[in-house]
């Protein structure tokens, strides 16, 4: 690997932070989340969203509770321009939702952008951007620092001239590629914009500081944000915003550390769509707060519906291991994990009974599950699934949750061996239905029963005597009876542990009464001639 071709970011950008406060800070409230799926996310799609998909996505974002939404790049395409106009003409945005539109610092494009929002009754943010980093200045724009500062200022003057008299419009500036821009230069440019636009607490300016390409460890980005937070002029009149990308796979960490460092606003996409490896994932950020006891202020109570809508609109699947939203993220296959989760659920229920409170009201402390799946609309059906890696705990949990069976521990161990042989042979996952069928095959009396006739009203001793009379001499080691609270099933179950000359075995029976279930279990002992005298 030719690693010598690349430079450490510290060699390119030296952040003059002498006293760091962010490592000791804590996030105690949600920042302002701003989804950019309809602009930044949309421009990264192989098939950009058509008007119907854009509208459906916008309506989803509104329903989830987002209060500021970047809706498009109206100077880039007629589709985006028309969608912005549609939001205004059909009053798609509730009164408390702010609309954001995106434009380069070029007069004709600014004019087109302002025209798109004219007449919209909502608050509007006109978001102007220009790349500021050295490579972009030299290679893309061909301008010196002084020339680029003048270009940005000229764009700011155009925005002010064209939209400054619109009382519902505020302004936003992004120094694109902030993370590779010299701190003194980006600070100077940002201060020029807040001065030009006369930022005040009543009409604040948003300064958005993007990690356009993630190039450093998250602590570097936090230092950069804290430097701006500590040194910006008119700080009380600035909404400090961040826009992390995920090129290094640490966009979430960059956003969280940036908030610790003073950021008040975070731009991203709901499930992390965007150029290259994507924008920061707003769903994960929000639910990370939820998992720490902080209200994220966004509704993810039906995360599967959110996912289905986003997948439809973007034509991109959400990965099965995606944090919080993936199909498998609340699922355990590992035997040790399953055992811990099963015990955690049981303890949670017991704690609720002790405290005389609903289960949903007591602190969540279940191993391997950072949040209660029910918080995001998931049932417990898929929390534990069985394959060749699974153990007795997971198997027992599925039989309990689906069929109401509370298997004795020694029976769990015995049945796990049968399940292991089955999964080794098939190489496939085992459903609860398959487990039930396998359990009955191994332990219950089937229709091909051979052995002595046992009357339905016989006692256990009489049933055992009937077995002995027919050559089935067994020693009963334990009888466990259970009431089954499941619709469509017999109300009683019995687990019978017995010993023959071949060793210890188990039988299972169900019935309308406890004695009937026990007789059925004894019948199951007689289903094979394998039992011998001891």
XYZ file of C-alpha atoms in Angstrom:
534
model
C 0.000 0.000 0.000
C 1.532 3.368 -1.059
C 0.687 5.114 2.207
C 3.580 7.538 1.739
C 1.488 9.401 -0.866
C -0.882 10.775 1.780
C -0.363 13.455 4.375
C -1.568 13.498 7.940
C -4.292 16.119 8.288
C -2.303 17.718 11.125
C 0.282 18.682 8.496
C -2.385 20.470 6.475
C -4.524 22.120 9.138
C -3.181 23.136 12.519
C -6.055 23.998 14.858
C -4.968 26.637 17.406
C -7.056 25.324 20.302
C -5.140 25.819 23.547
C -7.865 24.871 26.009
C -10.356 22.140 25.099
C -13.741 22.120 26.797
C -15.519 19.534 24.634
C -14.019 16.388 26.248
C -15.705 17.218 29.560
C -19.046 18.273 28.091
C -22.207 16.140 27.906
C -25.106 16.219 25.463
C -28.217 16.946 27.511
C -30.583 18.156 24.765
C -31.078 17.416 21.095
C -29.597 19.841 18.572
C -31.680 21.166 15.690
C -31.758 18.317 13.165
C -31.874 19.363 9.507
C -32.425 16.533 7.002
C -30.840 17.175 3.611
C -32.217 14.029 1.946
C -34.159 16.073 -0.619
C -31.058 17.972 -1.761
C -27.722 16.450 -0.772
C -29.118 12.931 -0.554
C -31.089 13.298 -3.769
C -28.104 14.450 -5.812
C -26.255 11.278 -4.773
C -28.906 8.911 -6.175
C -28.418 7.033 -9.442
C -32.083 7.833 -10.096
C -32.982 11.147 -8.444
C -36.398 11.265 -6.845
C -39.323 12.152 -9.071
C -41.863 14.716 -7.775
C -44.106 12.075 -6.210
C -41.229 10.527 -4.274
C -39.910 13.934 -3.172
C -43.335 14.892 -1.885
C -43.764 11.609 -0.025
C -40.321 11.992 1.566
C -41.065 15.594 2.552
C -44.358 14.575 4.150
C -42.549 11.826 6.074
C -39.994 14.312 7.430
C -42.762 16.658 8.534
C -44.684 13.822 10.206
C -41.549 12.743 12.106
C -41.233 16.211 13.596
C -38.346 17.853 11.726
C -38.665 21.643 12.045
C -36.108 22.691 9.426
C -35.811 20.814 6.118
C -33.509 21.454 3.163
C -35.846 20.827 0.248
C -33.737 21.322 -2.864
C -31.289 23.076 -5.144
C -33.780 25.112 -7.180
C -31.225 26.645 -9.556
C -29.852 23.216 -10.498
C -32.946 21.711 -12.138
C -36.497 22.502 -13.114
C -37.642 19.563 -10.983
C -36.159 21.083 -7.839
C -37.463 24.551 -8.691
C -40.966 23.214 -9.269
C -40.899 21.214 -6.038
C -40.034 24.306 -3.996
C -42.855 26.182 -5.698
C -45.194 23.247 -4.971
C -44.428 23.455 -1.258
C -45.518 27.089 -1.309
C -48.509 26.848 -3.642
C -50.047 23.818 -1.920
C -49.017 24.821 1.602
C -47.324 21.466 2.217
C -45.265 22.739 5.131
C -46.882 23.412 8.516
C -46.369 26.916 9.827
C -43.645 25.867 12.274
C -41.446 24.208 9.622
C -38.587 26.224 8.105
C -37.733 25.617 4.439
C -34.072 25.653 3.352
C -32.910 26.120 -0.254
C -29.351 25.742 -1.520
C -27.356 27.930 -3.920
C -23.776 28.623 -5.024
C -22.392 32.145 -4.628
C -23.295 33.195 -8.183
C -25.745 36.007 -8.921
C -27.859 34.336 -11.611
C -28.252 31.201 -9.505
C -29.061 33.253 -6.416
C -31.751 35.085 -8.415
C -33.315 31.780 -9.444
C -33.184 30.527 -5.869
C -34.866 33.626 -4.446
C -37.580 33.375 -7.099
C -38.342 29.796 -6.015
C -39.159 30.829 -2.433
C -40.997 34.056 -3.181
C -44.472 33.864 -1.684
C -43.798 30.905 0.613
C -45.426 31.839 3.951
C -43.034 29.771 6.080
C -39.708 30.903 7.420
C -37.083 30.338 4.740
C -33.305 29.926 4.895
C -31.271 30.719 1.781
C -28.168 28.579 2.055
C -25.179 29.875 0.083
C -21.972 27.900 -0.203
C -18.477 28.192 -1.659
C -15.501 25.854 -1.325
C -12.695 27.430 0.714
C -9.919 24.835 1.153
C -6.496 25.344 -0.541
C -6.787 22.481 -3.047
C -10.238 23.638 -4.107
C -9.056 27.264 -4.344
C -6.073 26.271 -6.476
C -7.419 23.417 -8.586
C -11.139 24.093 -8.916
C -11.602 27.849 -8.565
C -8.177 29.224 -9.444
C -8.376 31.973 -6.842
C -6.189 33.292 -4.049
C -7.480 33.701 -0.515
C -8.194 37.392 -1.104
C -9.966 36.723 -4.414
C -12.085 33.969 -2.934
C -13.043 36.114 0.047
C -14.248 38.783 -2.362
C -16.213 36.230 -4.423
C -17.991 35.035 -1.262
C -18.668 38.585 -0.111
C -20.070 39.480 -3.526
C -22.417 36.504 -3.351
C -23.481 37.577 0.123
C -24.245 41.065 -1.195
C -26.373 39.563 -3.961
C -28.329 37.500 -1.448
C -28.868 40.576 0.705
C -29.942 42.707 -2.272
C -32.378 40.127 -3.642
C -33.861 38.773 -0.410
C -32.893 41.160 2.376
C -36.298 42.814 2.417
C -38.177 39.515 2.747
C -39.100 39.382 6.466
C -39.445 35.594 6.608
C -36.003 34.909 5.075
C -32.786 34.224 6.972
C -29.352 33.406 5.574
C -26.909 30.534 5.859
C -23.309 30.245 4.692
C -21.261 27.070 4.269
C -17.519 27.245 3.677
C -17.454 23.945 1.800
C -14.502 21.705 2.728
C -14.285 23.556 6.039
C -12.304 20.701 7.583
C -9.320 21.375 5.244
C -9.512 25.168 5.323
C -7.017 27.237 7.317
C -8.731 28.197 10.611
C -7.821 31.885 10.372
C -9.150 32.149 6.816
C -12.456 30.399 7.455
C -12.975 32.454 10.611
C -12.388 35.667 8.663
C -14.796 34.690 5.877
C -17.519 33.651 8.327
C -17.189 36.890 10.289
C -17.469 38.865 7.038
C -20.778 37.141 6.318
C -22.321 37.736 9.735
C -21.288 41.388 9.508
C -22.598 41.786 5.957
C -25.892 40.091 6.790
C -26.127 41.949 10.115
C -26.664 38.855 12.214
C -28.692 39.510 15.353
C -30.277 37.244 17.966
C -33.650 38.074 16.401
C -32.454 37.263 12.871
C -29.501 34.909 13.336
C -27.225 33.710 10.569
C -26.509 29.989 10.277
C -22.841 29.160 9.771
C -22.597 25.584 8.579
C -19.143 24.003 8.886
C -19.033 20.820 6.804
C -16.666 17.908 6.904
C -17.301 17.673 3.174
C -14.803 14.818 2.966
C -14.008 13.138 6.260
C -10.203 13.177 6.537
C -9.300 13.067 10.230
C -10.181 11.473 13.515
C -13.297 12.932 15.156
C -11.338 14.793 17.829
C -9.771 16.970 15.104
C -13.206 18.013 13.849
C -14.251 18.734 17.439
C -11.201 20.983 17.858
C -12.073 22.828 14.650
C -15.664 23.381 15.783
C -14.604 24.523 19.252
C -12.124 26.983 17.733
C -14.938 28.558 15.720
C -17.315 28.434 18.680
C -14.825 30.290 20.871
C -13.680 32.858 18.301
C -16.620 33.778 16.069
C -17.764 37.384 16.176
C -21.454 37.878 16.989
C -21.528 34.387 18.467
C -24.869 35.006 20.159
C -26.321 35.828 16.731
C -24.987 32.689 15.037
C -26.538 29.240 14.766
C -23.441 27.050 14.584
C -24.124 24.075 12.344
C -22.194 20.994 11.193
C -22.521 18.750 8.162
C -20.306 15.646 8.551
C -19.765 13.092 5.822
C -18.728 9.519 6.522
C -15.634 8.816 4.404
C -13.715 7.372 7.363
C -16.788 5.676 8.803
C -16.827 7.966 11.844
C -19.399 10.551 10.787
C -21.580 9.770 13.811
C -18.693 10.369 16.189
C -17.759 13.598 14.379
C -21.294 14.926 14.775
C -21.553 13.971 18.445
C -18.188 15.471 19.314
C -19.034 18.592 17.313
C -22.156 19.082 19.428
C -20.005 18.706 22.549
C -17.744 21.390 21.049
C -20.529 23.942 20.565
C -22.531 23.002 17.450
C -26.260 23.709 17.789
C -27.487 22.270 14.509
C -26.707 19.065 12.560
C -27.337 18.457 8.868
C -27.520 14.896 7.576
C -29.736 12.252 5.991
C -32.228 10.046 7.807
C -30.344 6.806 7.138
C -27.050 8.301 5.990
C -27.521 8.569 2.223
C -25.232 10.962 0.348
C -22.168 11.294 -1.847
C -19.558 8.523 -1.555
C -20.077 6.902 1.862
C -22.902 9.272 2.694
C -23.867 12.074 5.057
C -24.079 11.561 8.783
C -27.009 9.343 9.767
C -29.689 11.344 11.601
C -31.614 8.251 12.724
C -28.598 6.822 14.513
C -27.718 10.194 16.048
C -31.247 10.720 17.345
C -31.638 7.219 18.740
C -28.204 7.377 20.345
C -29.599 10.271 22.389
C -32.757 8.307 23.138
C -30.619 5.437 24.443
C -28.950 7.891 26.860
C -32.234 9.209 28.232
C -32.295 12.395 26.103
C -35.424 13.163 24.079
C -34.308 13.317 20.417
C -37.396 15.402 19.516
C -37.985 13.240 16.410
C -40.518 10.404 16.237
C -39.000 7.019 15.406
C -41.752 5.025 17.140
C -42.506 3.190 13.856
C -39.023 2.834 12.444
C -40.057 0.131 9.972
C -42.537 2.491 8.297
C -39.856 5.198 8.163
C -37.460 2.710 6.598
C -40.017 1.483 4.043
C -40.760 5.038 2.941
C -37.093 6.015 2.660
C -36.310 2.830 0.724
C -39.182 3.544 -1.669
C -38.189 7.157 -2.217
C -34.451 6.571 -2.651
C -34.607 3.082 -4.223
C -31.809 2.164 -1.797
C -32.074 -0.641 0.785
C -31.323 -0.086 4.447
C -28.742 -2.637 5.553
C -29.886 -5.497 7.809
C -27.224 -4.474 10.345
C -27.999 -0.767 10.211
C -28.080 0.603 13.781
C -31.614 0.663 15.186
C -33.375 0.224 11.807
C -31.874 -2.970 10.369
C -33.905 -6.167 10.283
C -31.382 -8.029 12.438
C -30.205 -5.426 14.948
C -32.485 -6.670 17.747
C -31.879 -10.326 16.887
C -29.595 -12.727 18.717
C -28.426 -16.033 17.262
C -25.548 -16.665 19.680
C -26.435 -19.025 22.498
C -24.776 -16.947 25.217
C -26.487 -13.786 23.997
C -29.847 -15.532 23.845
C -29.503 -16.862 27.372
C -28.639 -13.401 28.714
C -31.514 -11.735 26.849
C -33.994 -14.360 28.029
C -32.914 -13.825 31.642
C -32.996 -10.052 31.131
C -36.601 -10.143 29.905
C -37.614 -12.299 32.856
C -35.907 -9.990 35.357
C -37.489 -6.945 33.706
C -40.949 -8.460 34.115
C -40.247 -9.401 37.729
C -38.991 -5.888 38.494
C -42.171 -4.395 37.059
C -44.243 -6.637 39.332
C -42.154 -5.732 42.395
C -42.438 -2.014 41.663
C -46.117 -2.334 40.715
C -45.502 -0.374 37.520
C -46.065 -1.109 33.831
C -43.045 -2.688 32.157
C -42.787 0.295 29.779
C -42.287 2.656 32.726
C -39.303 1.100 34.475
C -35.626 1.548 33.501
C -34.485 -0.683 30.663
C -31.641 -2.994 31.641
C -31.662 -6.023 29.341
C -28.306 -7.471 28.228
C -27.292 -6.909 24.596
C -30.295 -4.674 23.831
C -29.331 -0.987 24.273
C -32.960 0.066 23.810
C -36.300 -1.669 24.138
C -37.238 -2.749 20.573
C -40.812 -1.701 21.349
C -39.630 1.936 21.502
C -39.203 1.898 17.721
C -42.247 -0.215 16.979
C -40.555 -3.623 16.889
C -42.135 -6.655 18.506
C -40.119 -9.194 20.450
C -40.869 -11.930 17.905
C -37.517 -11.649 16.138
C -35.333 -10.772 19.129
C -34.146 -14.362 19.395
C -33.760 -16.576 16.345
C -32.208 -19.995 16.176
C -29.449 -21.356 13.958
C -26.424 -23.580 14.449
C -24.817 -20.953 16.751
C -27.746 -20.864 19.121
C -28.121 -22.382 22.558
C -30.749 -23.628 24.943
C -31.753 -20.136 26.079
C -32.765 -18.969 22.636
C -34.598 -22.175 21.856
C -36.491 -22.007 25.127
C -37.305 -18.329 24.567
C -38.914 -19.003 21.174
C -41.016 -21.851 22.518
C -42.081 -19.667 25.433
C -42.853 -16.542 23.401
C -44.676 -18.343 20.563
C -46.253 -21.353 22.319
C -46.234 -20.450 25.997
C -44.023 -23.360 27.047
C -41.749 -22.940 30.079
C -39.235 -25.732 29.590
C -37.400 -26.991 32.689
C -33.709 -26.210 32.493
C -32.599 -29.825 32.077
C -35.100 -30.270 29.268
C -33.735 -27.130 27.600
C -30.287 -28.726 27.605
C -31.610 -32.010 26.240
C -33.657 -30.420 23.458
C -30.784 -28.115 22.449
C -28.821 -31.211 21.372
C -31.634 -32.276 19.040
C -31.897 -28.761 17.588
C -28.125 -28.654 17.078
C -28.221 -31.880 15.083
C -31.059 -30.483 12.993
C -29.303 -27.189 12.217
C -25.990 -28.925 11.499
C -27.788 -31.163 9.037
C -29.826 -28.457 7.305
C -27.490 -25.465 7.671
C -30.509 -23.170 7.942
C -32.194 -20.970 10.504
C -34.971 -22.619 12.513
C -38.322 -20.921 12.972
C -40.426 -21.182 16.108
C -42.858 -23.370 14.165
C -40.073 -25.778 13.209
C -38.885 -25.881 16.815
C -42.386 -26.756 17.971
C -42.693 -29.549 15.400
C -39.268 -30.909 16.301
C -40.088 -30.727 20.016
C -43.300 -32.699 19.542
C -41.512 -35.231 17.348
C -38.894 -35.858 20.020
C -40.962 -35.723 23.212
C -44.707 -36.053 22.512
C -46.880 -39.042 21.625
C -47.540 -39.203 17.891
C -50.358 -40.792 15.925
C -48.204 -43.897 15.356
C -48.145 -44.674 19.070
C -47.330 -48.272 19.996
C -47.582 -49.519 23.533
C -50.118 -50.217 26.259
C -53.564 -48.723 26.402
C -53.780 -46.150 29.207
C -57.250 -44.970 30.240
C -57.842 -41.225 30.150
C -58.884 -41.236 33.816
C -55.838 -43.174 35.042
C -53.638 -41.773 37.773
C -49.911 -41.278 37.130
C -49.113 -44.444 39.147
C -51.674 -46.406 37.208
C -50.238 -45.170 33.932
C -46.705 -46.102 35.010
C -47.954 -49.524 36.098
C -49.568 -49.997 32.682
C -46.180 -49.269 31.084
C -44.463 -51.754 33.365
C -47.036 -54.406 32.563
C -46.227 -53.992 28.892
C -42.474 -54.157 29.441
C -41.797 -50.423 29.785
C -40.229 -50.260 33.201
C -39.311 -46.615 33.916
C -38.421 -44.566 36.951
C -40.077 -41.155 37.085
C -37.539 -38.560 38.196
C -39.645 -35.403 38.018
C -43.025 -34.169 36.853
C -43.346 -30.469 35.997
C -46.821 -29.149 35.288
C -47.638 -25.808 33.704
C -50.645 -23.726 32.775
C -50.392 -22.567 29.147
C -51.836 -19.125 28.521
C -52.077 -19.203 24.733
C -55.174 -19.052 22.567
C -55.713 -22.177 20.503
C -53.596 -24.452 22.694
C -54.442 -26.904 25.435
C -54.487 -25.156 28.807
C -52.157 -27.595 30.592
C -48.726 -29.037 29.843
C -46.601 -31.613 31.602
C -42.878 -32.295 31.278
C -41.959 -35.752 32.542
C -38.357 -36.662 33.288
C -37.731 -40.412 33.543
C -34.944 -42.977 33.550
C -34.660 -46.282 31.748
C -31.817 -48.690 31.270
C -30.557 -46.455 28.493
C -30.406 -43.358 30.677
C -32.470 -40.257 31.416
C -35.064 -39.035 28.911
C -38.013 -36.654 28.698
C -41.618 -36.822 27.564
C -44.180 -34.080 26.996
C -47.958 -33.970 26.978
C -50.800 -31.454 26.858
C -54.408 -31.691 27.939
C -57.478 -29.914 29.162
C -56.458 -30.644 32.743
C -53.154 -31.125 34.550
C -53.818 -34.844 35.017
C -54.788 -35.202 31.375
C -51.544 -33.554 30.303
C -49.586 -35.884 32.591
C -51.295 -38.987 31.160
C -50.410 -37.685 27.669
C -46.777 -37.363 28.758
C -46.776 -40.933 30.076
C -48.220 -42.104 26.774
C -45.327 -40.358 25.052
C -42.923 -42.546 27.049
C -44.531 -45.569 25.463
C -44.293 -44.366 21.882
C -41.163 -46.416 21.276
C -40.023 -49.883 22.307
C -36.578 -48.481 23.092
C -37.289 -48.326 26.831
C -35.953 -51.352 28.658
C -35.967 -52.730 32.172
C -33.651 -51.099 34.661
